[in-house]
Coordinates of C-alpha atoms and ligand atoms in Angstrom, one line a residue:
M1 CA -21.5 -0.2 17.7
F2 CA -19.4 -3.4 17.2
Y3 CA -17.0 -4.1 14.5
L4 CA -16.5 -7.3 12.6
S5 CA -14.3 -8.7 9.9
T6 CA -15.2 -9.1 6.3
R7 CA -14.0 -12.7 6.7
G8 CA -16.3 -13.5 9.6
Y9 CA -14.3 -12.8 12.8
N10 CA -16.5 -11.2 15.4
G11 CA -14.7 -10.3 18.6
Q12 CA -17.4 -7.8 19.8
Q13 CA -14.8 -5.1 19.4
K14 CA -15.5 -1.4 19.7
F15 CA -14.0 1.5 17.7
C16 CA -11.0 2.0 20.0
D17 CA -10.2 -1.7 20.0
I18 CA -9.7 -1.7 16.2
L19 CA -8.2 1.8 16.0
L20 CA -4.7 0.7 16.7
E21 CA -5.0 -2.6 14.8
G22 CA -4.4 -3.3 11.1
L23 CA -6.1 -6.4 9.6
A24 CA -8.5 -8.5 11.7
P25 CA -7.0 -11.7 13.1
D26 CA -8.5 -13.7 10.2
G27 CA -6.9 -11.5 7.6
G28 CA -10.1 -9.6 6.8
L29 CA -10.9 -5.9 7.1
Y30 CA -13.0 -4.4 9.8
L31 CA -16.4 -3.0 9.2
P32 CA -19.2 -1.8 11.5
A33 CA -21.8 -4.4 12.1
T34 CA -24.3 -2.2 10.3
Y35 CA -24.2 1.2 8.6
P36 CA -26.2 3.8 10.7
Q37 CA -29.0 5.2 8.6
I38 CA -29.5 8.9 8.0
N39 CA -33.2 9.7 7.7
A40 CA -34.6 12.9 6.1
Q41 CA -34.7 14.7 9.5
L42 CA -31.1 13.8 10.4
L43 CA -29.8 14.8 7.0
Q44 CA -31.5 18.2 7.4
R45 CA -30.0 18.5 10.9
L46 CA -26.5 17.7 9.5
R47 CA -26.9 20.3 6.7
E48 CA -27.7 22.9 9.3
I49 CA -24.9 21.9 11.6
F50 CA -22.4 22.1 8.6
H51 CA -23.7 25.6 7.7
T52 CA -23.9 27.0 11.2
K53 CA -21.1 25.2 13.1
G54 CA -18.8 24.1 10.4
Y55 CA -16.9 21.0 9.3
A56 CA -15.5 19.9 12.7
H57 CA -19.0 19.7 14.1
L58 CA -20.3 17.8 11.1
A59 CA -17.3 15.4 11.6
F60 CA -18.2 15.0 15.2
E61 CA -21.9 14.1 14.4
I62 CA -20.9 11.5 11.8
L63 CA -18.2 10.0 13.9
S64 CA -20.5 9.8 16.9
L65 CA -22.7 7.4 14.9
Y66 CA -19.8 4.9 14.8
I67 CA -17.9 5.6 18.0
D68 CA -19.4 5.0 21.4
D69 CA -16.3 4.3 23.5
I70 CA -14.9 7.9 23.6
P71 CA -16.8 10.3 25.8
T72 CA -18.8 12.8 23.7
E73 CA -16.9 15.9 25.0
D74 CA -13.6 14.3 24.2
L75 CA -14.6 13.3 20.7
L76 CA -15.9 16.8 20.0
L77 CA -12.6 18.3 21.2
I78 CA -10.6 15.9 19.0
C79 CA -12.7 16.9 15.9
R80 CA -12.3 20.6 16.7
K81 CA -8.6 20.3 17.3
T82 CA -8.2 18.4 14.0
Y83 CA -10.3 20.4 11.5
T84 CA -9.2 24.0 11.8
A85 CA -8.8 26.7 9.2
E86 CA -5.2 27.0 10.3
V87 CA -4.3 23.4 9.5
F88 CA -6.5 23.1 6.4
G89 CA -6.1 26.6 5.0
D90 CA -9.8 27.5 4.7
P91 CA -12.6 27.9 7.2
L92 CA -14.8 25.5 5.1
I93 CA -12.0 22.9 5.4
T94 CA -13.1 21.3 2.1
P95 CA -14.4 24.2 0.0
L96 CA -16.3 23.3 -3.2
R97 CA -15.5 25.3 -6.4
K98 CA -17.6 25.4 -9.4
I99 CA -15.8 24.8 -12.7
D100 CA -18.5 25.0 -15.3
G101 CA -22.2 24.2 -15.4
E102 CA -22.6 21.2 -13.1
L103 CA -18.9 20.4 -12.8
H104 CA -17.4 21.0 -9.4
I105 CA -14.1 20.3 -7.6
L106 CA -14.1 19.5 -3.9
A107 CA -10.7 20.8 -2.5
L108 CA -9.4 18.1 -0.2
S109 CA -5.7 19.0 -0.5
N110 CA -5.0 22.1 1.4
G111 CA -3.8 20.3 4.6
P112 CA -0.2 20.1 5.8
T113 CA 1.1 17.8 3.0
L114 CA -1.1 19.0 0.1
A115 CA -2.8 15.7 -0.5
F116 CA -6.2 14.4 0.6
K117 CA -4.6 11.8 2.9
D118 CA -4.3 14.6 5.5
M119 CA -8.1 14.7 5.9
A120 CA -7.9 11.3 7.6
M121 CA -4.4 11.1 8.8
Q122 CA -4.7 14.4 10.9
L123 CA -7.6 12.9 12.7
L124 CA -5.8 9.6 13.2
G125 CA -2.9 11.4 14.8
N126 CA -5.1 12.9 17.4
L127 CA -7.1 9.7 18.0
F128 CA -3.9 7.8 18.4
E129 CA -2.5 10.2 20.9
Y130 CA -5.7 10.2 22.9
E131 CA -6.1 6.5 23.0
L132 CA -2.4 5.7 23.8
K133 CA -2.5 8.2 26.6
R134 CA -5.7 6.6 28.0
R135 CA -4.1 3.2 27.9
G136 CA -0.6 4.4 29.0
E137 CA 0.9 2.7 25.9
Q138 CA 3.4 3.5 23.3
L139 CA 3.3 2.8 19.6
N140 CA 6.0 2.6 16.9
I141 CA 4.5 3.1 13.5
L142 CA 6.4 1.4 10.7
G143 CA 5.4 2.2 7.1
A144 CA 6.4 2.2 3.5
T145 CA 5.7 5.0 1.2
S146 CA 6.2 6.1 -2.4
G147 CA 5.2 9.6 -1.4
D148 CA 1.8 10.8 -0.1
T149 CA 1.0 8.4 2.6
G150 CA 4.4 8.7 4.4
S151 CA 4.4 12.4 4.5
A152 CA 0.7 12.6 5.6
A153 CA 1.5 10.1 8.4
E154 CA 4.6 12.0 9.5
Y155 CA 2.9 15.4 9.6
A156 CA 0.0 13.9 11.5
M157 CA 2.2 12.2 14.1
R158 CA 5.0 14.7 14.6
G159 CA 5.4 15.8 18.1
K160 CA 2.6 13.5 19.3
Q161 CA 3.0 11.8 22.7
G162 CA 3.4 8.1 22.7
V163 CA 4.0 7.7 19.0
Q164 CA 7.1 7.3 16.9
V165 CA 7.2 6.9 13.1
F166 CA 9.7 4.8 11.1
M167 CA 9.0 5.5 7.5
T168 CA 10.8 3.6 4.7
S169 CA 10.9 5.1 1.2
P170 CA 12.7 4.2 -2.0
H171 CA 15.9 6.3 -2.0
G172 CA 15.8 9.0 -4.7
R173 CA 12.5 7.9 -6.2
M174 CA 10.1 10.3 -4.7
S175 CA 9.5 13.7 -6.3
R176 CA 11.9 16.4 -5.0
F177 CA 9.0 18.1 -3.2
Q178 CA 7.8 15.0 -1.5
Q179 CA 11.3 14.1 -0.4
A180 CA 11.9 17.6 1.0
Q181 CA 8.5 17.5 2.8
M182 CA 9.4 14.3 4.7
F183 CA 13.2 14.6 5.2
S184 CA 13.1 18.2 6.5
L185 CA 11.1 17.1 9.6
M186 CA 13.4 17.4 12.6
D187 CA 10.9 16.1 15.2
D188 CA 12.4 13.6 17.7
N189 CA 9.7 11.1 17.0
I190 CA 10.1 10.9 13.2
F191 CA 12.6 8.7 11.5
N192 CA 13.0 8.6 7.7
I193 CA 14.7 5.5 6.3
A194 CA 15.7 5.8 2.6
V195 CA 16.1 2.3 1.3
N196 CA 18.4 1.7 -1.7
G197 CA 15.7 -0.1 -3.7
V198 CA 12.2 0.3 -5.0
F199 CA 8.8 0.8 -3.2
D200 CA 8.2 -3.0 -3.2
D201 CA 11.5 -3.5 -1.3
C202 CA 10.2 -1.1 1.4
Q203 CA 6.8 -2.8 1.5
D204 CA 8.5 -6.3 1.8
I205 CA 10.4 -5.1 4.8
V206 CA 7.3 -3.8 6.5
K207 CA 5.4 -7.0 5.8
A208 CA 8.3 -9.1 7.1
V209 CA 8.4 -7.1 10.4
S210 CA 4.6 -7.4 10.7
Q211 CA 4.9 -11.2 10.4
D212 CA 7.5 -11.4 13.1
L213 CA 5.0 -11.5 15.9
A214 CA 7.6 -11.5 18.7
F215 CA 9.4 -8.5 17.4
K216 CA 6.1 -6.7 16.7
K217 CA 5.0 -7.3 20.2
K218 CA 8.2 -6.4 21.9
Y219 CA 8.6 -3.2 20.0
K220 CA 4.9 -2.3 19.8
I221 CA 4.9 -2.0 16.0
G222 CA 1.8 -0.6 14.4
T223 CA 0.8 0.7 11.0
V224 CA -1.3 3.5 9.5
N225 CA -2.2 2.0 6.2
S226 CA -5.3 2.7 4.2
I227 CA -7.2 -0.3 5.4
N228 CA -7.5 1.4 8.9
W229 CA -11.2 1.8 9.5
A230 CA -10.7 5.2 11.3
R231 CA -9.1 6.6 8.1
L232 CA -12.0 5.5 6.0
L233 CA -14.5 6.9 8.5
A234 CA -12.8 10.3 8.5
Q235 CA -13.2 10.4 4.7
V236 CA -17.0 9.7 4.9
V237 CA -17.4 13.3 6.3
Y238 CA -16.3 15.2 3.2
Y239 CA -18.8 13.4 1.0
F240 CA -21.5 15.0 3.3
A241 CA -19.7 18.4 3.2
G242 CA -19.4 18.2 -0.6
Y243 CA -23.1 17.3 -0.9
F244 CA -24.2 20.2 1.3
Q245 CA -22.2 22.7 -0.7
A246 CA -23.4 21.5 -4.1
T247 CA -27.1 21.3 -3.2
T248 CA -29.6 23.6 -1.5
E249 CA -32.1 20.9 -0.4
N250 CA -32.0 17.2 0.4
S251 CA -34.3 16.2 -2.5
Q252 CA -31.3 16.8 -4.9
S253 CA -28.8 14.1 -5.7
V254 CA -25.1 14.5 -6.8
S255 CA -22.4 12.3 -8.3
F256 CA -18.8 12.0 -7.1
S257 CA -15.8 11.2 -9.2
V258 CA -12.9 9.8 -7.3
P259 CA -9.3 9.3 -8.5
S260 CA -8.7 5.8 -7.2
G261 CA -5.9 3.4 -6.2
N262 CA -6.4 1.4 -3.1
F263 CA -10.2 2.0 -3.1
G264 CA -10.0 3.8 0.3
N265 CA -11.4 7.1 -0.8
V266 CA -14.2 5.9 -3.0
C267 CA -15.1 3.2 -0.4
A268 CA -15.8 6.1 2.0
G269 CA -18.2 7.4 -0.7
H270 CA -19.8 3.9 -0.7
V271 CA -20.3 4.1 3.1
A272 CA -21.8 7.5 2.9
R273 CA -24.2 6.3 0.2
M274 CA -25.1 3.2 2.2
M275 CA -25.9 5.5 5.1
G276 CA -28.4 7.3 2.9
L277 CA -26.6 10.3 1.4
P278 CA -28.3 11.0 -1.9
V279 CA -25.5 10.0 -4.3
S280 CA -26.5 8.8 -7.7
Q281 CA -23.1 7.8 -9.1
L282 CA -19.7 6.9 -7.6
V283 CA -17.4 7.3 -10.5
V284 CA -14.2 5.2 -10.0
A285 CA -11.4 6.8 -12.0
T286 CA -8.2 4.8 -12.5
N287 CA -5.0 5.5 -14.4
E288 CA -3.3 2.9 -16.6
N289 CA -3.3 0.6 -13.5
D290 CA -6.9 -0.3 -14.2
V291 CA -7.7 -3.3 -12.0
L292 CA -10.8 -1.5 -10.7
D293 CA -12.1 -0.3 -14.0
E294 CA -11.7 -3.8 -15.3
F295 CA -13.9 -5.1 -12.5
F296 CA -16.6 -2.6 -12.9
E297 CA -16.7 -3.1 -16.6
S298 CA -16.5 -6.9 -16.7
G299 CA -16.9 -8.4 -13.3
S300 CA -13.4 -9.8 -13.4
Y301 CA -11.0 -8.8 -10.7
K302 CA -7.5 -9.7 -11.7
I303 CA -4.6 -8.5 -9.5
R304 CA -1.3 -7.7 -11.2
D305 CA 2.3 -8.6 -10.6
S306 CA 5.0 -6.0 -10.3
A307 CA 6.0 -6.4 -13.9
N308 CA 2.4 -5.4 -14.9
T309 CA 2.1 -2.5 -12.5
F310 CA 3.0 0.6 -14.4
E311 CA 4.9 3.6 -13.1
T312 CA 2.7 6.5 -14.2
S313 CA 2.4 10.3 -13.9
S314 CA -0.3 9.8 -11.3
P315 CA 1.9 7.7 -9.1
S316 CA -0.3 7.6 -6.0
M317 CA -2.8 5.5 -8.0
D318 CA -0.1 2.9 -9.2
I319 CA -1.4 -0.2 -7.5
S320 CA -1.4 -3.9 -8.3
K321 CA -4.4 -4.6 -6.1
A322 CA -6.9 -2.4 -4.3
S323 CA -6.5 -3.2 -0.6
N324 CA -9.9 -1.7 0.5
F325 CA -11.9 -3.4 -2.3
E326 CA -12.7 -6.4 0.0
R327 CA -15.0 -4.1 2.0
F328 CA -17.2 -3.4 -1.0
I329 CA -17.3 -7.0 -2.2
Y330 CA -18.5 -8.0 1.3
D331 CA -21.4 -5.6 0.9
F332 CA -22.0 -6.7 -2.7
L333 CA -22.2 -10.3 -1.5
K334 CA -24.8 -9.3 1.1
Q335 CA -22.3 -9.7 4.0
D336 CA -21.5 -13.2 3.1
S337 CA -18.2 -13.5 5.0
A338 CA -17.5 -17.1 4.0
R339 CA -17.7 -16.2 0.3
T340 CA -15.6 -13.1 0.8
A341 CA -12.9 -15.1 2.6
D342 CA -13.0 -17.6 -0.2
L343 CA -12.6 -15.0 -2.9
F344 CA -9.9 -12.9 -1.2
H345 CA -8.0 -15.7 0.6
Q346 CA -8.3 -18.8 -1.7
Q347 CA -9.0 -17.5 -5.1
L348 CA -6.7 -14.5 -5.1
S349 CA -3.8 -16.5 -3.6
N350 CA -4.3 -19.4 -5.9
K351 CA -5.4 -17.8 -9.2
G352 CA -4.8 -14.1 -8.6
A353 CA -8.3 -13.5 -9.9
F354 CA -12.0 -14.0 -9.4
N355 CA -15.0 -13.2 -11.5
L356 CA -18.4 -12.0 -10.3
S357 CA -20.0 -11.3 -13.6
T358 CA -22.6 -14.0 -13.2
E359 CA -23.8 -12.7 -9.8
P360 CA -27.4 -11.6 -10.2
D361 CA -26.5 -8.2 -8.7
F362 CA -23.7 -7.5 -11.1
A363 CA -26.1 -6.1 -13.7
N364 CA -27.4 -3.7 -10.9
L365 CA -24.0 -2.4 -9.8
K366 CA -24.9 1.1 -10.9
S367 CA -28.6 1.2 -9.8
R368 CA -27.9 -0.5 -6.4
Y369 CA -24.5 0.8 -5.5
G370 CA -24.0 3.8 -7.8
F371 CA -20.7 2.5 -9.1
V372 CA -19.5 3.3 -12.6
S373 CA -15.9 3.6 -13.8
G374 CA -13.4 4.7 -16.4
K375 CA -9.7 5.0 -17.0
S376 CA -7.3 7.8 -17.9
T377 CA -3.9 7.6 -19.5
H378 CA -0.8 9.9 -19.5
E379 CA -2.0 11.6 -22.7
D380 CA -5.5 12.1 -21.1
R381 CA -3.9 13.7 -18.1
L382 CA -1.8 16.1 -20.1
R383 CA -4.9 17.0 -22.2
T384 CA -7.1 17.5 -19.2
I385 CA -4.5 19.7 -17.4
R386 CA -4.1 21.8 -20.5
R387 CA -7.8 22.1 -21.0
M388 CA -8.5 23.1 -17.4
Y389 CA -5.8 25.7 -17.6
S390 CA -6.8 27.2 -21.0
S391 CA -10.6 27.1 -20.4
Y392 CA -10.8 27.9 -16.7
G393 CA -7.4 29.2 -15.7
Q394 CA -7.1 26.4 -13.1
V395 CA -4.1 24.2 -12.6
V396 CA -5.0 20.7 -11.4
D397 CA -2.7 17.9 -10.3
P398 CA -2.4 14.7 -12.5
H399 CA -4.6 12.5 -10.1
T400 CA -7.4 15.1 -10.1
A401 CA -7.0 15.2 -13.9
D402 CA -7.8 11.5 -14.0
G403 CA -10.9 12.2 -12.0
L404 CA -12.0 15.0 -14.2
K405 CA -11.4 13.1 -17.4
V406 CA -13.6 10.2 -16.3
A407 CA -16.2 12.5 -14.6
L408 CA -16.9 14.2 -18.0
E409 CA -17.9 10.8 -19.4
H410 CA -20.5 10.3 -16.8
M411 CA -22.3 13.7 -16.4
N412 CA -26.1 13.4 -15.7
P413 CA -27.9 16.5 -17.0
G414 CA -28.9 18.9 -14.2
E415 CA -27.1 17.0 -11.5
P416 CA -23.9 18.3 -9.8
M417 CA -20.8 16.2 -10.5
I418 CA -18.2 16.6 -7.7
V419 CA -14.6 15.7 -8.6
L420 CA -12.4 15.1 -5.5
E421 CA -9.2 17.0 -5.7
T422 CA -6.7 14.5 -4.2
A423 CA -3.5 16.6 -4.4
L424 CA -2.2 20.0 -5.3
P425 CA -0.2 20.4 -8.5
V426 CA 3.0 21.5 -6.8
K427 CA 3.6 17.9 -5.7
F428 CA 3.9 16.8 -9.3
A429 CA 5.7 19.7 -10.9
D430 CA 7.3 17.7 -13.8
T431 CA 4.0 16.6 -15.2
I432 CA 2.5 20.1 -14.9
M433 CA 5.5 21.5 -16.7
Q434 CA 5.1 18.9 -19.5
A435 CA 1.4 19.8 -19.9
I436 CA 1.4 23.6 -19.7
E437 CA 5.1 24.6 -19.8
Q438 CA 5.0 26.4 -16.5
M439 CA 5.8 25.5 -12.9
P440 CA 2.9 25.1 -10.5
Q441 CA 2.5 27.7 -7.8
V442 CA 4.2 26.9 -4.5
P443 CA 1.9 27.6 -1.5
H444 CA 3.4 30.2 0.8
K445 CA 4.1 27.8 3.7
F446 CA 6.4 25.7 1.4
K447 CA 8.3 28.6 -0.2
D448 CA 11.7 27.6 1.2
L449 CA 11.0 23.9 1.5
E450 CA 13.7 22.7 -1.0
S451 CA 16.4 24.6 0.7
L452 CA 15.8 23.2 4.3
P453 CA 18.3 20.9 5.9
L454 CA 17.4 17.2 5.5
R455 CA 17.6 14.3 8.0
F456 CA 17.4 10.7 6.9
E457 CA 19.1 7.4 7.2
V458 CA 20.2 5.5 4.0
M459 CA 20.0 1.7 4.2
P460 CA 20.3 -1.3 1.9
P461 CA 17.0 -3.2 1.5
D462 CA 18.0 -5.4 4.4
L463 CA 15.4 -6.5 7.0
G464 CA 18.1 -7.0 9.7
Q465 CA 19.4 -3.5 9.4
V466 CA 16.0 -1.9 9.6
K467 CA 15.1 -4.0 12.6
K468 CA 18.3 -3.0 14.3
F469 CA 17.6 0.6 13.6
I470 CA 14.1 0.3 15.2
E471 CA 15.5 -1.5 18.2
S472 CA 18.0 1.2 18.9
H473 CA 15.6 4.1 18.5
C474 CA 12.4 2.8 19.8
N475 CA 10.2 3.6 22.8
S476 CA 9.3 0.4 24.5
Ligands
PLP501 C1 -3.7 8.0 -2.2 C2 -4.0 8.8 -3.3 C3 -5.0 8.4 -4.3 C4 -5.7 7.1 -4.2 O1 -6.6 7.0 -3.2 P1 -7.1 5.6 -2.7 O2 -7.8 5.8 -1.4 O3 -5.9 4.7 -2.5 O4 -8.0 5.1 -3.8 C5 -5.3 9.3 -5.3 N1 -4.6 10.5 -5.5 C6 -3.7 10.9 -4.6 C7 -3.0 12.2 -4.8 C8 -3.3 10.1 -3.5 O5 -2.4 10.5 -2.6

């Protein structure tokens, strides 16, 4: 299996070649040359493997379709080491729970940092360690986070050989829980940099370092952002696991509702569907930052500036543009990389927008690709959290509430609707308090979190100082 860029670059690269890279050299995103097809026989075999051998083996089978440059035994070991009941809190790894009738929630947030990003990041940590060791190389990961990504990356990379993490975050702007989760890590290979500024300042620093090619090369700087193909691939697995739990036979179809920001999670659903998983709808649920809903409703994709990117109570979906969206558009344009490059490079840089409403396929978005969408506001979140609590005794986090709200607008009679639970409520206690006037439950392993000692470096939003810090602490 070779990987190529949505903008046309084709360097005949294999999975491990692109594993440690970010964007392709032409600025596009990597995709496999084709999506392996799951026929009826293979789907049945995967169902049996999931039920008899469990999630790790299912992951191994699906990953094997895309990875042919890691020996089979090694890949199986990596999957088994990653997806354990101990790390994910349940032998099913992503257990499905029925809410009412056909409405279900797929629990993806029982990993180390209580958000679905662990599902992919834990695998990435083990793949990185494996590949760096094989090459005898080191990697220094530099990232920017407003909360979930940074902690998932740190918990995945802590104690790993050959990897160090330098994570910038806006000082004092994460939730108390998120801050304690990250800053209480005492591992030698984890460095938290609290920048006196906002998230965009952190992201600007990361971008500036990435553009300094000499520095990047000398200090072996890498990233773990959501455009990484391995992260997306890891997420494909739970769409299968959710399907196998919600159905008893492969003639049935299901819908998924996905709280969306950067389009990484739902893009994995798109990949699963392109492989042949019987998914009728992929419901893209956004919050007030509704660039994606606007596209699926109107065909117009208009990215926002920071003044028009709102701070909401589902903060992990507060995006101005959806960084994985280019992958879907490339498929939508029938793998036309020249047009994809024109849209994402020329039109977005020049006009900040493009419009595909006159494409012949736009009217068929739902029938061909399953995509439908909707949006949820702060009031909707509060209402949904209250209703889930009063009717079913369940407390859901604000992002999952966005997914539920939009899911209910797209139910097909007789067909399971699976809402992806992207975080646990304890991460967003203030909003839960506002909705139901009680504090969310704190999982046992985090009971004492907020009283642990913290270790972090405070810095002004200054590129020079961040670089100096990396220079003096880095493996090279
Ligand atoms: C990252 C995140 C999302 C958005 O996922 P994308 O892959 O960026 O669409 C939604 N909810 C939570 C809790 C997250 O951490």
